mmCIF file of C-alpha atoms and ligand atoms in Angstrom:
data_model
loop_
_atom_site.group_PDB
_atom_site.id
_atom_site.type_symbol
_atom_site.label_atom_id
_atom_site.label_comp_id
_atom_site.label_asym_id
_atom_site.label_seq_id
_atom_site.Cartn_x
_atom_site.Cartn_y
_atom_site.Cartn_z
ATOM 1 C CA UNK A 17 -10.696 103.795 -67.390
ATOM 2 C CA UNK A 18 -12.351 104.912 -63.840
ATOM 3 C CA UNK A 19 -15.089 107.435 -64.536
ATOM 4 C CA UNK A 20 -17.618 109.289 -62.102
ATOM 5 C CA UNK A 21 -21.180 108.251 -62.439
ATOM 6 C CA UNK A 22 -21.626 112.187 -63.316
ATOM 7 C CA UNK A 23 -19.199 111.708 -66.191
ATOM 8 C CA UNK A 24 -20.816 108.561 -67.933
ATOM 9 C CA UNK A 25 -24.355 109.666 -67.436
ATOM 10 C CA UNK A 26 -23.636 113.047 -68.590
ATOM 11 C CA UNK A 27 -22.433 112.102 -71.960
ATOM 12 C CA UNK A 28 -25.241 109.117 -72.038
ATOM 13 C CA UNK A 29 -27.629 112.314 -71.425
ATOM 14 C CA UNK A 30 -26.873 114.257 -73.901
ATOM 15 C CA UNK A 31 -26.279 111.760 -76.961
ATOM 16 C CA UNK A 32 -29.710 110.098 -75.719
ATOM 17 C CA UNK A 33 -28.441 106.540 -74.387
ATOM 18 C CA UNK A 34 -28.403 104.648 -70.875
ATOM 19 C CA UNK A 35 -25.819 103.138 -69.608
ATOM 20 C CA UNK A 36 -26.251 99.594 -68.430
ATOM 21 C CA UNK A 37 -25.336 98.736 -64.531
ATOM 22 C CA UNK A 38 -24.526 95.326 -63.454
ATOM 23 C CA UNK A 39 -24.137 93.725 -60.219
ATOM 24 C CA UNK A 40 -21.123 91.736 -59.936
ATOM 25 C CA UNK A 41 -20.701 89.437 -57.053
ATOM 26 C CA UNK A 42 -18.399 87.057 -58.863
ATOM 27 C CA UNK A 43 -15.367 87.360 -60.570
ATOM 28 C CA UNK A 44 -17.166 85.480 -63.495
ATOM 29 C CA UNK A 45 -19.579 88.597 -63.540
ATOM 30 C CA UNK A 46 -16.672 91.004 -63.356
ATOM 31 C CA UNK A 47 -15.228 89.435 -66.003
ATOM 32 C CA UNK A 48 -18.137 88.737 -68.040
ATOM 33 C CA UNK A 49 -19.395 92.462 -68.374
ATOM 34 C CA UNK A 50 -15.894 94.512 -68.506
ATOM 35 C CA UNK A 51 -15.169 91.937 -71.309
ATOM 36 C CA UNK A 52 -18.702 92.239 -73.037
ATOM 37 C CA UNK A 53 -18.463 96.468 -72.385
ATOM 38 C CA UNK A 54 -15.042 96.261 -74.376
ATOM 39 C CA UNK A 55 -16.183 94.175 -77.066
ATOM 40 C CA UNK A 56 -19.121 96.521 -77.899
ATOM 41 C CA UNK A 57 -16.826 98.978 -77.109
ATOM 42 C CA UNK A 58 -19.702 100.905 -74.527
ATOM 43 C CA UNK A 59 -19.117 102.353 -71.130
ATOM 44 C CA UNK A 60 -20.631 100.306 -68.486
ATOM 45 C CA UNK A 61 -20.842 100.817 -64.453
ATOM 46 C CA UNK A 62 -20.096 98.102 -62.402
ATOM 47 C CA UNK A 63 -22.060 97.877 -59.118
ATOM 48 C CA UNK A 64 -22.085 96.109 -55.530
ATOM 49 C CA UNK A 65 -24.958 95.923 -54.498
ATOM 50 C CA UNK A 66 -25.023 96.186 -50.469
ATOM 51 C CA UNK A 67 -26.929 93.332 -49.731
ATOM 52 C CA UNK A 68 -24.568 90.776 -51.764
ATOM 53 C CA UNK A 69 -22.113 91.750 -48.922
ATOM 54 C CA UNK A 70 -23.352 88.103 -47.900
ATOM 55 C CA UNK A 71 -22.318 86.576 -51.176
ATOM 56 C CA UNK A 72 -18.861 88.670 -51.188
ATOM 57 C CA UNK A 73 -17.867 91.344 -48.733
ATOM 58 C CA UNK A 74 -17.238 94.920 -50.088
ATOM 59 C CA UNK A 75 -13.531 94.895 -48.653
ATOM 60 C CA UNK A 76 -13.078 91.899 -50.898
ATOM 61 C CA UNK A 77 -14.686 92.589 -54.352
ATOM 62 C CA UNK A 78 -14.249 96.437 -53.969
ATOM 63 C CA UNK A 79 -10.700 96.595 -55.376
ATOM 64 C CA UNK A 80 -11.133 93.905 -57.703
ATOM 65 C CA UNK A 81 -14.017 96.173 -59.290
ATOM 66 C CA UNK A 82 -11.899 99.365 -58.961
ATOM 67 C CA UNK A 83 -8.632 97.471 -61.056
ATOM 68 C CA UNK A 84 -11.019 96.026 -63.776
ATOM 69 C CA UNK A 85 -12.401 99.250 -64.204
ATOM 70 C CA UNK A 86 -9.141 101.167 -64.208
ATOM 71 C CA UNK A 87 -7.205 98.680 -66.839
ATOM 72 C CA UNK A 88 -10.743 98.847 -68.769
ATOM 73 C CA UNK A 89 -10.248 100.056 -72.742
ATOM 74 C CA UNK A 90 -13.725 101.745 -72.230
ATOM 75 C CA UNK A 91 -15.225 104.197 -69.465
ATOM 76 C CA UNK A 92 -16.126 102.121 -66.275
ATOM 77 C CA UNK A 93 -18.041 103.746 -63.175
ATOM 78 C CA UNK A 94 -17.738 101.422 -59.985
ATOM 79 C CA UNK A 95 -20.885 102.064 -58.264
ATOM 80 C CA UNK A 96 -22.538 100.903 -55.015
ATOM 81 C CA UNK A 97 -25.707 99.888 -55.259
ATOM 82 C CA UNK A 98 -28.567 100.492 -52.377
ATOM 83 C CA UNK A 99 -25.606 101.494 -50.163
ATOM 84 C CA UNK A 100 -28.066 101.948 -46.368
ATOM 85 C CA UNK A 101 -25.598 104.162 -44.562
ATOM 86 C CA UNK A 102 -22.985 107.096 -44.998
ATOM 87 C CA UNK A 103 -20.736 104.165 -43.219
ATOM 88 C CA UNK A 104 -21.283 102.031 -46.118
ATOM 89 C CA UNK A 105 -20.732 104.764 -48.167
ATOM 90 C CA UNK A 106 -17.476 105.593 -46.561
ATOM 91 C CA UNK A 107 -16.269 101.865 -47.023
ATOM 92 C CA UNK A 108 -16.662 102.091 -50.577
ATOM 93 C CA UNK A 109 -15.327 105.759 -51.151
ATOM 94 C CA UNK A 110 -12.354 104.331 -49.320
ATOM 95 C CA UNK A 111 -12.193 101.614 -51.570
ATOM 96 C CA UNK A 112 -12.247 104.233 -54.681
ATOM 97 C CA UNK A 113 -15.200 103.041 -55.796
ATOM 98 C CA UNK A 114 -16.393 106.142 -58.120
ATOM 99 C CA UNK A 115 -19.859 106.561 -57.491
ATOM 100 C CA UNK A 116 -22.508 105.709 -54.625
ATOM 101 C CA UNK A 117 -26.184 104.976 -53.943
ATOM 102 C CA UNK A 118 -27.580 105.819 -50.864
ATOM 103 C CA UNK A 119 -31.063 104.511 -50.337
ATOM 104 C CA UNK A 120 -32.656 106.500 -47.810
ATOM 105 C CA UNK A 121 -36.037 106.050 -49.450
ATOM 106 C CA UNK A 122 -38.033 104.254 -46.813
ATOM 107 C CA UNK A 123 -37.604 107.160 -44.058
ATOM 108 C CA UNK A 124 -39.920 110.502 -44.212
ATOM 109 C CA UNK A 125 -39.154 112.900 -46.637
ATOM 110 C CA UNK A 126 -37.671 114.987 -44.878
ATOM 111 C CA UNK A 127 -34.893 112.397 -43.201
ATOM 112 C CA UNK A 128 -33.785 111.110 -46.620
ATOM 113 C CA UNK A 129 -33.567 114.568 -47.859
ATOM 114 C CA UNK A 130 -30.927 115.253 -44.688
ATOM 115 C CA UNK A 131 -29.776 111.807 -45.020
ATOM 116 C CA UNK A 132 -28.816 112.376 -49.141
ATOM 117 C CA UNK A 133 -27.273 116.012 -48.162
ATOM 118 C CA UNK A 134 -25.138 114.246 -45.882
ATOM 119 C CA UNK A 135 -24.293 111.702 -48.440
ATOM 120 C CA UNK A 136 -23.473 114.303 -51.022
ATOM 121 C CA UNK A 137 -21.795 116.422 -48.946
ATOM 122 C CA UNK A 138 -18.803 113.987 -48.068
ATOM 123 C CA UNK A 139 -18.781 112.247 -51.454
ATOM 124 C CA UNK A 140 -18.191 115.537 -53.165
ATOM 125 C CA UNK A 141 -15.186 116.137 -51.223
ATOM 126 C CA UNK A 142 -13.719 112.931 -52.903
ATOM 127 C CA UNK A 143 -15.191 113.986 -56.281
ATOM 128 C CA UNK A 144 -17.450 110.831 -56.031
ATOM 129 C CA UNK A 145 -21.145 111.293 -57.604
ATOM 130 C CA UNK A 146 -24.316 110.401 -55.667
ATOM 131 C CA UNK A 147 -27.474 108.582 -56.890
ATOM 132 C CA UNK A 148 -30.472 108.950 -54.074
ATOM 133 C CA UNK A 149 -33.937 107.315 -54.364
ATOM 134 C CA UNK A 150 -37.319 108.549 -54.281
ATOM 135 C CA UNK A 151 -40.664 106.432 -53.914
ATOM 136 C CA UNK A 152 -40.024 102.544 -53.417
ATOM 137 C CA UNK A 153 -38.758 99.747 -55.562
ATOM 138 C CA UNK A 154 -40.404 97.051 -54.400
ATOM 139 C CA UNK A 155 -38.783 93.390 -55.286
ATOM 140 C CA UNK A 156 -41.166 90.530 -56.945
ATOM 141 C CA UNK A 157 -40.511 88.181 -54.412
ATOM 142 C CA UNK A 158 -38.009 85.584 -57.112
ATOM 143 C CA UNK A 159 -34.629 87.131 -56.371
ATOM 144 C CA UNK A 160 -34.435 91.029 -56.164
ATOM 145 C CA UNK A 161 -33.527 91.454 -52.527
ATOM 146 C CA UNK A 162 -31.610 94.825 -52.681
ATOM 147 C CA UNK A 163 -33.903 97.121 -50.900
ATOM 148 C CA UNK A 164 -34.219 94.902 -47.838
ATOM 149 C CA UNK A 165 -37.199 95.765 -45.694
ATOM 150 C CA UNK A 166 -39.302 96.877 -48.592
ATOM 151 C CA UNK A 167 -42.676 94.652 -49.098
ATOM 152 C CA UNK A 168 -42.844 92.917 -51.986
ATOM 153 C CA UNK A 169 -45.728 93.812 -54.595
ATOM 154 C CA UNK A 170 -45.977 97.065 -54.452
ATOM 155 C CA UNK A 171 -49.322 97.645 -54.487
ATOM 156 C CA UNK A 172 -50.117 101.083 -53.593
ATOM 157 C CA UNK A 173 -49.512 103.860 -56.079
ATOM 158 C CA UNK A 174 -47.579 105.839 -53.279
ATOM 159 C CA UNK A 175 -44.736 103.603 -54.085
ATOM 160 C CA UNK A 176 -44.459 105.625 -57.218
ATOM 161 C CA UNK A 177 -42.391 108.812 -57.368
ATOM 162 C CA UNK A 178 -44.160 111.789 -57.483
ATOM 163 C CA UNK A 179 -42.910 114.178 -60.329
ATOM 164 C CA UNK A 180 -43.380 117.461 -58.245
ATOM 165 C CA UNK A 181 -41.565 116.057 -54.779
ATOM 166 C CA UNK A 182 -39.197 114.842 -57.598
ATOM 167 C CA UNK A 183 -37.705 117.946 -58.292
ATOM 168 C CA UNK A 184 -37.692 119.729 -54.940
ATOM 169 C CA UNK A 185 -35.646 116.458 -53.894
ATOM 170 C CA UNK A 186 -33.129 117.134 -56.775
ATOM 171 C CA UNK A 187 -32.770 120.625 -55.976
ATOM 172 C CA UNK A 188 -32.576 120.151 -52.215
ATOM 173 C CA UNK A 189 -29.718 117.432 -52.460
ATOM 174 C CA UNK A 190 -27.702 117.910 -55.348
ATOM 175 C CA UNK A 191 -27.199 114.451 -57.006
ATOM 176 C CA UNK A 192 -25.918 113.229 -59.837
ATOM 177 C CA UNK A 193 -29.004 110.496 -60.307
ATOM 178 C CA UNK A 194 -32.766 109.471 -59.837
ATOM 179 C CA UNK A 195 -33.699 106.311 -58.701
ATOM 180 C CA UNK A 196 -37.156 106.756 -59.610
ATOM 181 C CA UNK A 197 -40.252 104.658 -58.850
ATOM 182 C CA UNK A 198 -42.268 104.049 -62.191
ATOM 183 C CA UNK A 199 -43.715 100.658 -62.438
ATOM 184 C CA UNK A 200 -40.305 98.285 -62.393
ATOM 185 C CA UNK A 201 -39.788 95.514 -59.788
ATOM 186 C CA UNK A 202 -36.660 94.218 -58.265
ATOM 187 C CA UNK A 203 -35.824 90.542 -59.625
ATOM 188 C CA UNK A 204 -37.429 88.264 -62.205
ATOM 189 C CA UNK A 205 -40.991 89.095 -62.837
ATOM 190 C CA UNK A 206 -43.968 87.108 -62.168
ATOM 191 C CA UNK A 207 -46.178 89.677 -64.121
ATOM 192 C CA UNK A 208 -46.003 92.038 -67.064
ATOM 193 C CA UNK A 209 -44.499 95.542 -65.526
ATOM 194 C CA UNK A 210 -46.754 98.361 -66.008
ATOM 195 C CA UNK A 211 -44.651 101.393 -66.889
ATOM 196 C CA UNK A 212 -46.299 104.549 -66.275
ATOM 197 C CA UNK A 213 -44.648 106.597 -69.011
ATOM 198 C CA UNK A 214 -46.145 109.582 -68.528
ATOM 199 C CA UNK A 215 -44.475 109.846 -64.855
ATOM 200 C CA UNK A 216 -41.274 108.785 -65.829
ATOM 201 C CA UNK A 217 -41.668 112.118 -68.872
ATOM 202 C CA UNK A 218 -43.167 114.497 -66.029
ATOM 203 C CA UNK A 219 -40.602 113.309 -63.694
ATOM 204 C CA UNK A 220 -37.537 113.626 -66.155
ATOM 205 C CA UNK A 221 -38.787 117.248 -67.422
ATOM 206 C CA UNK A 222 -38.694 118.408 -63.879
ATOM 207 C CA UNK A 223 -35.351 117.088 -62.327
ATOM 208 C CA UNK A 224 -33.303 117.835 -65.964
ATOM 209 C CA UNK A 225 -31.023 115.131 -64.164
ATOM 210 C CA UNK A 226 -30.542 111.747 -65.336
ATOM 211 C CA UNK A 227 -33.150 109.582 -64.225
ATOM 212 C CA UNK A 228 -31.960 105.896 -63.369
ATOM 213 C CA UNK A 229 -34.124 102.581 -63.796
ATOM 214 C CA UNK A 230 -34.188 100.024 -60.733
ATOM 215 C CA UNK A 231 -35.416 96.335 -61.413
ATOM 216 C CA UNK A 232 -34.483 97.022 -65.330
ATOM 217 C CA UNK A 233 -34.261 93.539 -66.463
ATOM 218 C CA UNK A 234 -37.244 91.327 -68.078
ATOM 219 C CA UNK A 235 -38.245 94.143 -70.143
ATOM 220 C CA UNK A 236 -39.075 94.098 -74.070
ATOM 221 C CA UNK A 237 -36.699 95.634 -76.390
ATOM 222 C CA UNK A 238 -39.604 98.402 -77.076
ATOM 223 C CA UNK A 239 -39.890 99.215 -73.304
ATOM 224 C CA UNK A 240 -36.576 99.664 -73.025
ATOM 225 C CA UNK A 241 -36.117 102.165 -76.036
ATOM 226 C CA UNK A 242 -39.382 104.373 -74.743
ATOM 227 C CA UNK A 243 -37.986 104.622 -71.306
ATOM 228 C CA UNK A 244 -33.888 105.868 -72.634
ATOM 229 C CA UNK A 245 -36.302 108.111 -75.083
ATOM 230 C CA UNK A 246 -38.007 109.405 -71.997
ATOM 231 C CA UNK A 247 -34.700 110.220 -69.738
ATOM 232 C CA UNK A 248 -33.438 106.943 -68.250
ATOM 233 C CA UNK A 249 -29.948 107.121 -68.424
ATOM 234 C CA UNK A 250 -29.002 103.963 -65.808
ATOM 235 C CA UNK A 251 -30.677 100.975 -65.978
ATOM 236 C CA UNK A 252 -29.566 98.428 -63.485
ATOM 237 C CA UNK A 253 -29.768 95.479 -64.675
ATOM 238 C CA UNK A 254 -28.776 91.597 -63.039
ATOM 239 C CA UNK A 255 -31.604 89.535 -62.211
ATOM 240 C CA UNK A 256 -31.980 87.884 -65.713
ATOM 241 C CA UNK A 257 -28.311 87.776 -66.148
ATOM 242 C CA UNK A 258 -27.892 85.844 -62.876
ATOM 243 C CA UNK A 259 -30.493 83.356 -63.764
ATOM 244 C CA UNK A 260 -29.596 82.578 -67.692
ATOM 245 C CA UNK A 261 -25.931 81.379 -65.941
ATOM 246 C CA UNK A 262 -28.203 79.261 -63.242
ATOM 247 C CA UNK A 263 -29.490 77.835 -66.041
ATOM 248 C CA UNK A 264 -26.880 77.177 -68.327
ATOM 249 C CA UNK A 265 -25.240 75.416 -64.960
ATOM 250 C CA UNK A 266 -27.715 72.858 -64.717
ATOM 251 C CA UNK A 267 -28.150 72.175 -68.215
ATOM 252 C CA UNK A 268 -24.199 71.562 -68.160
ATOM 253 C CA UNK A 269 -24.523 69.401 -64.575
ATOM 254 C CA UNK A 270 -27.392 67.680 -66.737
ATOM 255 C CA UNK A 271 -25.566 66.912 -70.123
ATOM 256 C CA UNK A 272 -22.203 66.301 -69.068
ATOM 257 C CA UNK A 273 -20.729 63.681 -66.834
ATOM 258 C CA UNK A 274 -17.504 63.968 -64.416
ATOM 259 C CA UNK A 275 -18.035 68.067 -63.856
ATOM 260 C CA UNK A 276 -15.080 69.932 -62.209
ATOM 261 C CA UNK A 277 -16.554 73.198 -60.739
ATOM 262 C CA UNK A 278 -14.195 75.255 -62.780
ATOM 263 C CA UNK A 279 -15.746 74.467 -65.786
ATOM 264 C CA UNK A 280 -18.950 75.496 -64.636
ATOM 265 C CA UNK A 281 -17.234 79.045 -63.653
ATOM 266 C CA UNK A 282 -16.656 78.895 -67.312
ATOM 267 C CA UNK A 283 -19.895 78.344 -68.685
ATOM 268 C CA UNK A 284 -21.614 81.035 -66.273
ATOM 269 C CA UNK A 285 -19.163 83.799 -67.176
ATOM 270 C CA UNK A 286 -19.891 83.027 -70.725
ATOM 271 C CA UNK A 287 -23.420 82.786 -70.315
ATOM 272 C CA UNK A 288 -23.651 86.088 -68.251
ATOM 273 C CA UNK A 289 -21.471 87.788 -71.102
ATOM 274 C CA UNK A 290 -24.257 86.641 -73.859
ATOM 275 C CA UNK A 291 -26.985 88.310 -71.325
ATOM 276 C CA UNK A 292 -25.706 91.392 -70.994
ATOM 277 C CA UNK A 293 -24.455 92.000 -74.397
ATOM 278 C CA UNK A 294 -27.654 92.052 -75.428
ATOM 279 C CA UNK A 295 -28.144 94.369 -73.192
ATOM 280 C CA UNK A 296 -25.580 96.645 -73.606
ATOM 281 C CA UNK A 297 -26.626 96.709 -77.610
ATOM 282 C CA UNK A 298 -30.256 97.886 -77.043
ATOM 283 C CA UNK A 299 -29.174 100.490 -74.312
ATOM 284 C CA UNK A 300 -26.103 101.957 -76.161
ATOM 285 C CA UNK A 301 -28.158 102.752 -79.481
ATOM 286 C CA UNK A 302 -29.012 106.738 -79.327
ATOM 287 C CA UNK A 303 -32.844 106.846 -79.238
ATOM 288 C CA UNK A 304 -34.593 109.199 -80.877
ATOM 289 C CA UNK A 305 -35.796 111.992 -78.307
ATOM 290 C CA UNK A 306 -40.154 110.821 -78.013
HETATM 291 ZN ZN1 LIG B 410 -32.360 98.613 -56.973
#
């Protein structure tokens, strides 16, 4: 069934879980994590991310999101992901996508504060929730391209979200979700993340709002259960998941002789349903509160 992003994070808030969030810019990865979110029986959000508009337009993979998620035997949020514009996030309202991301975080303070009212303003009309981003997710540099225009590396601390701004931004816009800043990278890392816990607590205790995780696969099993302990309620995760079905695609063009493409479509959907199963298992478990 369709649910808000307000709905599933709500519930993930208060029985201490996070709900995994998946781009899927192929039918094999709709298929692959509505089938692996019924099988564990978990909710799950499936998300667009704007940029992948290249790989498959909006217009074309919105609906097919919105009826997967509708016929789904568990609840399913469609979501876009780093939408740039209230445009965008028109398109996908339009589309009855469920939930939206607007990612005003590179402008000044100020302008993605008006730029998130705006955002939340006409979304609420449609009863759609709103996820808005403070400090920057930066991308590795290996995949990872959602926040386009962002430097990769992220060297500078002020990429980080600061826990005070955090909550005046929360309280001036009135969303449903933090994208927060804490030490995660878009796509497939080339070093060990350094999480900065005690942000992610500080920032969590001041926004009492779900807080969601950018750049969330590649971790350890342990990093993931300290940051759901700490208030991380979405964790997008895709990177990983995108590359284990690259892989198992050239081991298959490597073993096997005479390949139809169709059978690789089969090996990548099953491949990306192994990925983020195990997933879905470590991010489902209630945590104990740390
Ligand atoms: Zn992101």
């Amino acid at each position: 069934m369709l649910v808000t992003l307000k709905e599933n994070l709500e519930k993930a808030d208060k029985e201490n879980y996070a709900v995994g969030a998946f781009n899927s810019p192929t039918l094999e990865s709709v298929r692959a994590v509505t089938e692996a979110a019924e099988e564990l029986q978990v909710p799950v959000i499936l998300s667009h991310a704007e940029v992948h508009n290249e790989v498959i337009p909006l217009e074309i993979i919105g609906p097919i999101l919105v009826d997967f998620a509708t016929k789904a035997s568990v609840p399913v949020t469609v979501h876009l992901d780093h939408g740039s514009s209230l445009e965008n996030v028109k398109k996908a309202i339009d589309l009855g996508f469920s939930s939206v991301m607007i990612d005003a975080s590179h402008l000044s303070y100020d302008k993605n504060v008006s730029t998130v009212q705006e955002v939340v303003a006409y979304a609420s009309k449609y009863g759609v929730s709103v996820e808005a981003e403070l400090g920057v997710m930066t991308s590795s540099g290996i995949g990872g391209e959602e926040t386009a225009g962002h430097e990769p590396g992220g060297k500078s601390p002020d990429y980080l979200t600061d826990p005070l701004i955090a909550k005046d931004f929360v309280e001036k816009t009135g969303i449903d979700a933090l994208a927060a800043s804490f030490g995660t990278v878009h796509g497939i890392y080339t070093k060990k993340p350094a999480l900065d816990f005690n942000r992610l607590q500080a920032i969590y205790e001041n926004i009492q709002k779900p807080v969601v995780m950018h750049g969330g696969s590649g971790l350890s099993e342990g990093e993931y259960r300290r940051v759901i302990g700490l208030g991380v309620r979405k964790i997008n995760y895709y990177s990983y998941a995108a590359r284990a079905a690259a892989h198992v695609v050239e081991e298959y063009l490597n073993k096997e002789k005479n390949v139809f493409y169709h059978d690789l479509t089969v090996a990548a959907k099953e491949a990306i349903k192994n990925d983020v199963k195990k997933a879905m298992v470590i991010f489902s478990s209630p945590k104990m509160k740390i």
